[in-house]
Amino acid sequence: MSKVDKEDIIRAAEEVLREKGARRLTLDAVAARCGLSKGGLLHHFRSKQSLLQAMLESAIASEEALAAEYAANHENSVLASRIYSAFALMQDEKQLPRALIAAVAEDPALLEPIKAKEAKIRATLSEHCRDPELALLLILATRGLFLGRQFGVLDPDDPIFTQLRERLLNLAAELE
Amino acid sequence: MSKVDKEDIIRAAEEVLREKGARRLTLDAVAARCGLSKGGLLHHFRSKQSLLQAMLESAIASEEALAAEYAANHENSVLASRIYSAFALMQDEKQLPRALIAAVAEDPALLEPIKAKEAKIRATLSEHCRDPELALLLILATRGLFLGRQFGVLDPDDPIFTQLRERLLNLAAELE
DNA sequence: CATAACCGACCAACTGGACGGTATGTTAAC
DNA sequence: GTTAACATACCGTCCAGTTGGTCGGTTATG
């Protein structure tokens, strides 16, 4: 049996979440999913909350890394890098940050870190973009797509994802 | 004691949802909230799922009514009416359609009607707007705001709500 | 008109299962 | 032999849904 680490558990939790919905994201289900007993799972995460927190942090870190990578290769891309990272996160089926849904369902207070990050991004936009309001609008549209996909309201294969990705990145380029 | 009807129960459920989060949206809590026993509640809704379904339908109906009202007073406002209705729904604290969150948490399949409505709106946009892609983008930005607020990621008093509302409606007017 | 039959709205008590968390091993590495 | 990484077996709670009944009103009947 292959060793299991926290990363594996987070992946497993995301899969359970995707397949069964937030309500059925149980410790038993996650444990079973990654071939662990519940005791073993709780050895890695002391409580369900701490697992959810880790899921959120993992999602944020992924997004941050993707944005940084893009920004490193493109000048003046504060806005574009955020759009890019959101789309990249979406496409990566393995690391779907559905944690959002579960966190909101379980305890809205878990969203504090997201709220903080949100404020930071907006501050940066105000500084670097000609039209911060429009810039924010593009970010919001991206999030609309993002959440629509996470929620299953939009078909993941819908061509609008690639269409709007291009469009949004073009519009972003004009703003910075 | 005042009679209780389905509408009252849906309101009560929305209040519980807003105050305690999706995880604690229980039949007991809803029953207590509207001064009913659980048995009485289940007399009106045969199951929790059917209550959630009704909550969603109620939210959809509200949105539809608001959009229709706006469209009746404005020519060529297929897009604008949708933006208007979303903002109006947001502002109405009594009828917050948090049902979305609860539904996703409980069973993603409950979102089918929303998915269907979504497709219909997009079809209409394609027909009536000069630039359907951009129109959809505006809708998505609106939804980004909407969900951000529902999730508690955005502060309800944030001035961007009114700012972006104006901006979005102006942009919409240029498209149709 | 009286009353029996019925019905919708509602309640209190309960059941069975799910679920988060704990307590207590067991095993293997260092 | 101590610690990390698990497993097994529980416990207490919460919760959806069931059951069996009450009570007020309406309708049908004689």
Short mmCIF file of C-alpha atoms (C1' of nucleotides) in Angstrom, two decimals:
data_model
loop_
_atom_site.label_atom_id
_atom_site.label_comp_id
_atom_site.label_asym_id
_atom_site.label_seq_id
_atom_site.Cartn_x
_atom_site.Cartn_y
_atom_site.Cartn_z
CA MET A 1 0.00 0.00 0.00
CA SER A 2 1.38 3.35 -1.01
CA LYS A 3 1.99 5.93 1.65
CA VAL A 4 -0.61 8.62 1.99
CA ASP A 5 0.24 12.25 2.61
CA LYS A 6 -1.82 15.35 3.25
CA GLU A 7 -1.80 16.27 -0.39
CA ASP A 8 -3.35 12.93 -1.30
CA ILE A 9 -6.05 13.40 1.29
CA ILE A 10 -6.92 16.83 -0.03
CA ARG A 11 -7.19 15.40 -3.53
CA ALA A 12 -9.42 12.62 -2.27
CA ALA A 13 -11.63 15.09 -0.45
CA GLU A 14 -11.98 17.12 -3.64
CA GLU A 15 -13.01 14.04 -5.55
CA VAL A 16 -15.63 13.09 -2.98
CA LEU A 17 -16.88 16.64 -3.06
CA ARG A 18 -17.14 16.65 -6.83
CA GLU A 19 -18.89 13.32 -7.00
CA LYS A 20 -21.23 13.41 -4.04
CA GLY A 21 -21.79 17.03 -3.14
CA ALA A 22 -20.81 19.00 -0.08
CA ARG A 23 -23.37 17.39 2.16
CA ARG A 24 -21.83 13.99 1.68
CA LEU A 25 -18.27 15.12 2.12
CA THR A 26 -17.78 13.03 5.23
CA LEU A 27 -14.63 11.92 6.95
CA ASP A 28 -15.58 8.30 6.34
CA ALA A 29 -15.98 8.93 2.63
CA VAL A 30 -12.67 10.75 2.36
CA ALA A 31 -10.88 8.07 4.32
CA ALA A 32 -12.31 5.33 2.13
CA ARG A 33 -11.42 7.28 -0.98
CA CYS A 34 -7.73 7.39 -0.17
CA GLY A 35 -7.56 3.89 1.26
CA LEU A 36 -7.29 4.98 4.85
CA SER A 37 -9.25 4.29 7.98
CA LYS A 38 -10.97 7.18 9.67
CA GLY A 39 -8.42 7.01 12.44
CA GLY A 40 -5.65 7.32 9.90
CA LEU A 41 -7.31 10.30 8.32
CA LEU A 42 -7.72 12.00 11.66
CA HIS A 43 -4.08 11.41 12.32
CA HIS A 44 -3.30 13.82 9.48
CA PHE A 45 -6.10 16.28 10.14
CA ARG A 46 -7.32 16.65 13.66
CA SER A 47 -10.80 17.66 12.63
CA LYS A 48 -13.01 18.10 9.62
CA GLN A 49 -12.60 21.85 9.88
CA SER A 50 -8.85 21.61 9.67
CA LEU A 51 -9.21 19.47 6.55
CA LEU A 52 -11.49 22.04 4.96
CA GLN A 53 -9.07 24.78 5.89
CA ALA A 54 -6.23 22.89 4.28
CA MET A 55 -8.33 22.38 1.16
CA LEU A 56 -8.94 26.10 0.93
CA GLU A 57 -5.31 26.95 1.53
CA SER A 58 -4.25 24.48 -1.10
CA ALA A 59 -6.63 26.04 -3.60
CA ILE A 60 -5.41 29.54 -2.81
CA ALA A 61 -1.80 28.49 -3.09
CA SER A 62 -2.41 26.90 -6.48
CA GLU A 63 -4.07 30.00 -7.74
CA GLU A 64 -1.31 32.19 -6.41
CA ALA A 65 1.36 30.05 -8.02
CA LEU A 66 -0.36 30.08 -11.39
CA ALA A 67 -0.80 33.84 -11.27
CA ALA A 68 2.84 34.36 -10.29
CA GLU A 69 4.03 32.11 -13.10
CA TYR A 70 2.05 34.06 -15.65
CA ALA A 71 3.15 37.41 -14.24
CA ALA A 72 6.77 36.34 -14.47
CA ASN A 73 6.43 35.83 -18.22
CA HIS A 74 4.36 38.91 -19.02
CA GLU A 75 5.04 42.54 -18.28
CA ASN A 76 2.26 44.55 -16.64
CA SER A 77 -0.10 41.70 -16.15
CA VAL A 78 -1.60 42.21 -12.74
CA LEU A 79 -5.06 41.79 -14.15
CA ALA A 80 -4.30 39.29 -16.90
CA SER A 81 -2.44 36.99 -14.55
CA ARG A 82 -5.50 36.69 -12.34
CA ILE A 83 -7.71 35.88 -15.29
CA TYR A 84 -5.18 33.40 -16.54
CA SER A 85 -4.84 31.67 -13.19
CA ALA A 86 -8.58 31.34 -12.73
CA PHE A 87 -8.94 29.65 -16.09
CA ALA A 88 -5.97 27.43 -15.47
CA LEU A 89 -7.42 26.34 -12.13
CA MET A 90 -10.71 25.57 -13.79
CA GLN A 91 -9.14 23.33 -16.41
CA ASP A 92 -7.22 21.35 -13.85
CA GLU A 93 -9.76 18.72 -12.96
CA LYS A 94 -7.54 17.16 -10.33
CA GLN A 95 -7.26 20.25 -8.21
CA LEU A 96 -10.77 21.62 -8.42
CA PRO A 97 -11.17 24.02 -5.53
CA ARG A 98 -14.65 22.94 -4.70
CA ALA A 99 -13.50 23.46 -1.19
CA LEU A 100 -15.32 26.73 -1.51
CA ILE A 101 -18.66 25.03 -1.60
CA ALA A 102 -17.96 22.74 1.29
CA ALA A 103 -16.52 25.55 3.34
CA VAL A 104 -19.53 27.76 2.81
CA ALA A 105 -21.84 24.91 3.69
CA GLU A 106 -19.95 23.98 6.81
CA ASP A 107 -18.95 27.32 8.23
CA PRO A 108 -18.88 30.60 6.33
CA ALA A 109 -16.17 31.86 8.67
CA LEU A 110 -13.75 29.61 6.85
CA LEU A 111 -13.93 32.03 3.95
CA GLU A 112 -12.08 34.77 5.81
CA PRO A 113 -8.77 34.09 4.05
CA ILE A 114 -10.50 34.30 0.68
CA LYS A 115 -12.11 37.56 1.62
CA ALA A 116 -8.72 38.96 2.61
CA LYS A 117 -7.08 37.84 -0.58
CA GLU A 118 -9.92 39.38 -2.52
CA ALA A 119 -9.34 42.76 -0.94
CA LYS A 120 -5.64 42.56 -1.70
CA ILE A 121 -6.26 41.85 -5.37
CA ARG A 122 -8.64 44.75 -5.65
CA ALA A 123 -6.13 47.09 -4.07
CA THR A 124 -3.51 46.01 -6.58
CA LEU A 125 -5.90 46.53 -9.45
CA SER A 126 -6.67 50.05 -8.33
CA GLU A 127 -2.98 50.82 -8.39
CA HIS A 128 -2.02 49.29 -11.71
CA CYS A 129 -4.98 49.64 -14.02
CA ARG A 130 -6.22 52.59 -15.99
CA ASP A 131 -9.83 51.73 -15.29
CA PRO A 132 -10.00 49.81 -12.01
CA GLU A 133 -13.76 49.54 -12.18
CA LEU A 134 -13.69 47.82 -15.54
CA ALA A 135 -10.78 45.69 -14.40
CA LEU A 136 -12.81 44.50 -11.46
CA LEU A 137 -15.65 43.78 -13.81
CA LEU A 138 -13.45 41.47 -15.83
CA ILE A 139 -12.34 39.69 -12.70
CA LEU A 140 -15.93 39.26 -11.67
CA ALA A 141 -16.90 37.86 -15.04
CA THR A 142 -14.09 35.36 -14.68
CA ARG A 143 -15.35 34.41 -11.28
CA GLY A 144 -18.84 34.07 -12.69
CA LEU A 145 -17.52 31.51 -15.15
CA PHE A 146 -15.45 29.87 -12.49
CA LEU A 147 -18.28 29.42 -10.05
CA GLY A 148 -20.75 28.49 -12.77
CA ARG A 149 -18.49 25.64 -13.67
CA GLN A 150 -17.85 24.59 -10.09
CA PHE A 151 -21.53 24.54 -9.39
CA GLY A 152 -22.29 22.47 -12.43
CA VAL A 153 -24.46 25.18 -13.93
CA LEU A 154 -22.17 25.44 -16.93
CA ASP A 155 -21.08 22.48 -19.00
CA PRO A 156 -17.29 22.11 -18.63
CA ASP A 157 -16.94 21.47 -22.36
CA ASP A 158 -18.84 24.57 -23.33
CA PRO A 159 -16.88 26.46 -25.99
CA ILE A 160 -17.54 29.75 -24.24
CA PHE A 161 -14.78 28.91 -21.82
CA THR A 162 -12.08 29.21 -24.46
CA GLN A 163 -13.90 32.00 -26.27
CA LEU A 164 -14.31 34.16 -23.23
CA ARG A 165 -10.83 33.38 -22.03
CA GLU A 166 -9.38 34.98 -25.15
CA ARG A 167 -11.74 37.86 -24.99
CA LEU A 168 -11.06 38.55 -21.33
CA LEU A 169 -7.31 38.39 -21.77
CA ASN A 170 -7.52 40.78 -24.72
CA LEU A 171 -9.66 43.22 -22.79
CA ALA A 172 -7.28 42.96 -19.86
CA ALA A 173 -4.31 43.77 -22.08
CA GLU A 174 -5.96 47.03 -23.06
CA LEU A 175 -6.26 48.08 -19.45
CA GLU A 176 -2.70 47.76 -18.27
CA MET B 1 -52.13 31.26 15.92
CA SER B 2 -51.68 32.37 12.36
CA LYS B 3 -51.90 29.79 9.65
CA VAL B 4 -48.67 28.84 8.01
CA ASP B 5 -48.38 28.36 4.28
CA LYS B 6 -45.65 27.16 2.00
CA GLU B 7 -44.48 30.68 1.32
CA ASP B 8 -43.94 31.26 5.03
CA ILE B 9 -41.93 28.08 5.30
CA ILE B 10 -39.71 29.03 2.39
CA ARG B 11 -39.05 32.40 4.01
CA ALA B 12 -38.24 30.73 7.30
CA ALA B 13 -35.86 28.36 5.58
CA GLU B 14 -34.10 31.28 3.94
CA GLU B 15 -33.68 32.98 7.28
CA VAL B 16 -32.24 29.89 8.89
CA LEU B 17 -29.94 29.51 5.94
CA ARG B 18 -28.72 33.08 6.18
CA GLU B 19 -28.19 32.94 9.91
CA LYS B 20 -26.79 29.48 10.46
CA GLY B 21 -25.29 28.38 7.17
CA ALA B 22 -26.25 25.61 4.83
CA ARG B 23 -24.98 22.86 7.06
CA ARG B 24 -27.40 23.78 9.80
CA LEU B 25 -30.40 24.18 7.58
CA THR B 26 -32.33 21.36 9.22
CA LEU B 27 -36.00 20.57 9.15
CA ASP B 28 -36.17 21.05 12.90
CA ALA B 29 -34.66 24.51 12.63
CA VAL B 30 -37.03 25.53 9.86
CA ALA B 31 -40.02 24.17 11.72
CA ALA B 32 -39.07 26.00 14.90
CA ARG B 33 -38.49 29.17 12.93
CA CYS B 34 -42.03 29.28 11.60
CA GLY B 35 -43.65 28.00 14.78
CA LEU B 36 -44.41 24.57 13.44
CA SER B 37 -43.55 21.08 14.51
CA LYS B 38 -41.44 18.98 12.24
CA GLY B 39 -44.47 16.86 11.47
CA GLY B 40 -46.34 19.96 10.46
CA LEU B 41 -43.51 21.05 8.24
CA LEU B 42 -43.36 17.67 6.57
CA HIS B 43 -47.06 17.92 5.97
CA HIS B 44 -46.34 20.82 3.62
CA PHE B 45 -43.15 19.44 2.11
CA ARG B 46 -42.80 15.71 1.94
CA SER B 47 -39.04 15.83 2.19
CA LYS B 48 -36.13 18.16 2.67
CA GLN B 49 -35.35 17.87 -1.01
CA SER B 50 -38.79 19.05 -1.97
CA LEU B 51 -38.39 22.05 0.32
CA LEU B 52 -35.08 22.92 -1.29
CA GLN B 53 -36.65 22.52 -4.70
CA ALA B 54 -39.43 24.89 -3.74
CA MET B 55 -36.88 27.38 -2.44
CA LEU B 56 -35.06 27.31 -5.74
CA GLU B 57 -38.25 27.65 -7.73
CA SER B 58 -39.31 30.56 -5.60
CA ALA B 59 -36.00 32.28 -6.21
CA ILE B 60 -36.21 31.68 -9.94
CA ALA B 61 -39.75 32.99 -10.04
CA SER B 62 -38.74 36.16 -8.19
CA GLU B 63 -35.93 36.75 -10.61
CA GLU B 64 -38.16 36.13 -13.57
CA ALA B 65 -40.79 38.53 -12.27
CA LEU B 66 -38.26 41.28 -11.66
CA ALA B 67 -36.78 40.85 -15.12
CA ALA B 68 -40.21 40.90 -16.72
CA GLU B 69 -41.17 44.03 -14.84
CA TYR B 70 -38.07 45.83 -16.04
CA ALA B 71 -38.47 44.61 -19.60
CA ALA B 72 -42.04 45.89 -19.65
CA ASN B 73 -40.81 49.42 -18.93
CA HIS B 74 -37.81 49.44 -21.22
CA GLU B 75 -37.55 48.72 -24.92
CA ASN B 76 -34.91 46.27 -26.07
CA SER B 77 -33.74 45.30 -22.66
CA VAL B 78 -33.18 41.58 -22.81
CA LEU B 79 -29.75 41.99 -21.34
CA ALA B 80 -30.37 44.96 -19.09
CA SER B 81 -33.41 43.37 -17.51
CA ARG B 82 -31.32 40.41 -16.41
CA ILE B 83 -28.69 42.64 -14.90
CA TYR B 84 -31.37 44.68 -13.21
CA SER B 85 -33.14 41.67 -11.77
CA ALA B 86 -29.96 40.19 -10.38
CA PHE B 87 -29.14 43.39 -8.54
CA ALA B 88 -32.69 43.76 -7.31
CA LEU B 89 -32.65 40.22 -5.95
CA MET B 90 -29.39 40.93 -4.19
CA GLN B 91 -30.71 43.98 -2.44
CA ASP B 92 -33.79 42.21 -1.18
CA GLU B 93 -32.55 40.81 2.09
CA LYS B 94 -35.81 39.07 2.83
CA GLN B 95 -35.76 36.91 -0.23
CA LEU B 96 -32.11 36.11 -0.55
CA PRO B 97 -31.86 33.12 -2.81
CA ARG B 98 -29.27 31.40 -0.73
CA ALA B 99 -31.19 28.35 -1.72
CA LEU B 100 -28.45 27.97 -4.26
CA ILE B 101 -25.90 27.24 -1.61
CA ALA B 102 -28.06 24.80 0.26
CA ALA B 103 -29.06 23.05 -2.92
CA VAL B 104 -25.50 22.62 -4.08
CA ALA B 105 -24.51 21.36 -0.68
CA GLU B 106 -27.35 18.87 -0.49
CA ASP B 107 -27.55 17.58 -4.01
CA PRO B 108 -26.08 19.21 -7.10
CA ALA B 109 -28.78 17.60 -9.23
CA LEU B 110 -31.22 20.12 -7.79
CA LEU B 111 -29.57 22.74 -9.97
CA GLU B 112 -30.98 21.29 -13.19
CA PRO B 113 -33.73 23.92 -13.48
CA ILE B 114 -31.14 26.66 -13.08
CA LYS B 115 -29.00 25.13 -15.76
CA ALA B 116 -31.98 25.05 -18.09
CA LYS B 117 -32.90 28.64 -17.42
CA GLU B 118 -29.31 29.62 -18.02
CA ALA B 119 -29.32 28.08 -21.46
CA LYS B 120 -32.53 29.86 -22.34
CA ILE B 121 -31.14 33.23 -21.36
CA ARG B 122 -28.06 32.67 -23.43
CA ALA B 123 -30.13 31.74 -26.45
CA THR B 124 -32.12 34.94 -26.09
CA LEU B 125 -28.96 36.99 -25.80
CA SER B 126 -27.57 35.50 -29.00
CA GLU B 127 -30.70 36.55 -30.80
CA HIS B 128 -31.07 40.08 -29.51
CA CYS B 129 -27.59 41.44 -28.92
CA ARG B 130 -25.04 42.81 -31.31
CA ASP B 131 -22.21 41.15 -29.46
CA PRO B 132 -23.55 38.08 -27.64
CA GLU B 133 -20.15 37.20 -26.29
CA LEU B 134 -19.73 40.51 -24.58
CA ALA B 135 -23.33 40.38 -23.40
CA LEU B 136 -22.68 37.05 -21.76
CA LEU B 137 -19.59 38.53 -20.19
CA LEU B 138 -21.68 41.22 -18.55
CA ILE B 139 -24.12 38.66 -17.25
CA LEU B 140 -21.26 36.65 -15.82
CA ALA B 141 -19.81 39.68 -14.10
CA THR B 142 -23.20 40.28 -12.54
CA ARG B 143 -23.29 36.73 -11.37
CA GLY B 144 -19.81 37.09 -9.97
CA LEU B 145 -21.03 39.96 -7.84
CA PHE B 146 -24.17 38.10 -6.93
CA LEU B 147 -22.41 34.98 -5.75
CA GLY B 148 -19.65 36.92 -4.08
CA ARG B 149 -22.26 38.58 -1.98
CA GLN B 150 -24.21 35.42 -1.23
CA PHE B 151 -21.04 33.69 -0.16
CA GLY B 152 -20.03 36.49 2.12
CA VAL B 153 -16.85 37.13 0.18
CA LEU B 154 -18.01 40.63 -0.63
CA ASP B 155 -19.23 43.10 1.94
CA PRO B 156 -22.92 43.86 1.19
CA ASP B 157 -22.33 47.57 1.80
CA ASP B 158 -19.43 47.77 -0.60
CA PRO B 159 -19.89 50.78 -2.90
CA ILE B 160 -18.87 48.73 -5.92
CA PHE B 161 -22.33 47.26 -5.96
CA THR B 162 -23.93 50.52 -6.94
CA GLN B 163 -20.95 51.59 -9.03
CA LEU B 164 -20.86 48.44 -11.10
CA ARG B 165 -24.60 48.33 -11.39
CA GLU B 166 -24.57 51.64 -13.24
CA ARG B 167 -21.62 50.66 -15.32
CA LEU B 168 -23.12 47.32 -16.28
CA LEU B 169 -26.46 48.81 -17.20
CA ASN B 170 -24.72 51.43 -19.33
CA LEU B 171 -22.63 48.84 -21.10
CA ALA B 172 -25.73 46.75 -21.65
CA ALA B 173 -27.57 49.66 -23.21
CA GLU B 174 -24.83 49.95 -25.82
CA LEU B 175 -25.31 46.36 -26.85
CA GLU B 176 -29.01 46.27 -27.63
"C1'" DC C 1 -81.33 20.74 12.22
"C1'" DA C 2 -78.40 17.41 14.01
"C1'" DT C 3 -74.93 14.35 13.62
"C1'" DA C 4 -72.01 11.18 11.49
"C1'" DA C 5 -68.24 10.86 8.26
"C1'" DC C 6 -64.46 12.90 6.61
"C1'" DC C 7 -60.44 15.90 5.79
"C1'" DG C 8 -56.60 19.01 6.10
"C1'" DA C 9 -53.46 20.97 9.31
"C1'" DC C 10 -50.77 20.07 12.78
"C1'" DC C 11 -48.14 17.89 16.90
"C1'" DA C 12 -45.21 14.82 20.09
"C1'" DA C 13 -42.63 10.88 20.34
"C1'" DC C 14 -39.95 7.88 18.21
"C1'" DT C 15 -36.59 5.27 14.92
"C1'" DG C 16 -32.75 4.18 12.41
"C1'" DG C 17 -28.90 5.57 10.36
"C1'" DA C 18 -25.19 8.72 9.52
"C1'" DC C 19 -21.39 11.26 11.15
"C1'" DG C 20 -17.71 13.64 13.88
"C1'" DG C 21 -14.73 12.49 17.11
"C1'" DT C 22 -12.27 9.41 20.75
"C1'" DA C 23 -9.87 5.63 22.84
"C1'" DT C 24 -7.11 1.91 22.29
"C1'" DG C 25 -4.53 -1.00 19.89
"C1'" DT C 26 -0.82 -2.61 16.20
"C1'" DT C 27 3.17 -2.30 13.33
"C1'" DA C 28 7.33 -0.74 11.52
"C1'" DA C 29 11.09 2.50 11.26
"C1'" DC C 30 14.85 4.78 13.43
"C1'" DG D 1 11.92 1.93 23.03
"C1'" DT D 2 10.03 5.81 21.36
"C1'" DT D 3 7.51 7.83 17.79
"C1'" DA D 4 4.90 8.12 13.43
"C1'" DA D 5 1.51 6.07 10.84
"C1'" DC D 6 -1.90 3.85 10.72
"C1'" DA D 7 -6.31 0.36 12.10
"C1'" DT D 8 -10.56 -1.11 14.91
"C1'" DA D 9 -14.11 -0.40 17.69
"C1'" DC D 10 -16.91 2.58 19.79
"C1'" DC D 11 -19.75 6.67 21.67
"C1'" DG D 12 -22.88 10.55 21.57
"C1'" DT D 13 -25.27 13.50 18.81
"C1'" DC D 14 -27.81 15.10 15.23
"C1'" DC D 15 -31.22 14.61 11.89
"C1'" DA D 16 -34.55 13.03 8.12
"C1'" DG D 17 -38.42 10.73 8.01
"C1'" DT D 18 -42.42 7.71 10.35
"C1'" DT D 19 -46.24 6.89 13.21
"C1'" DG D 20 -50.25 7.61 15.42
"C1'" DG D 21 -52.82 10.70 17.05
"C1'" DT D 22 -55.64 15.53 18.10
"C1'" DC D 23 -58.57 19.26 16.70
"C1'" DG D 24 -61.27 22.38 14.05
"C1'" DG D 25 -63.90 22.78 10.15
"C1'" DT D 26 -66.73 21.10 6.07
"C1'" DT D 27 -69.76 18.12 3.77
"C1'" DA D 28 -73.09 14.59 3.37
"C1'" DT D 29 -77.10 12.26 5.41
"C1'" DG D 30 -81.27 11.20 7.71
#
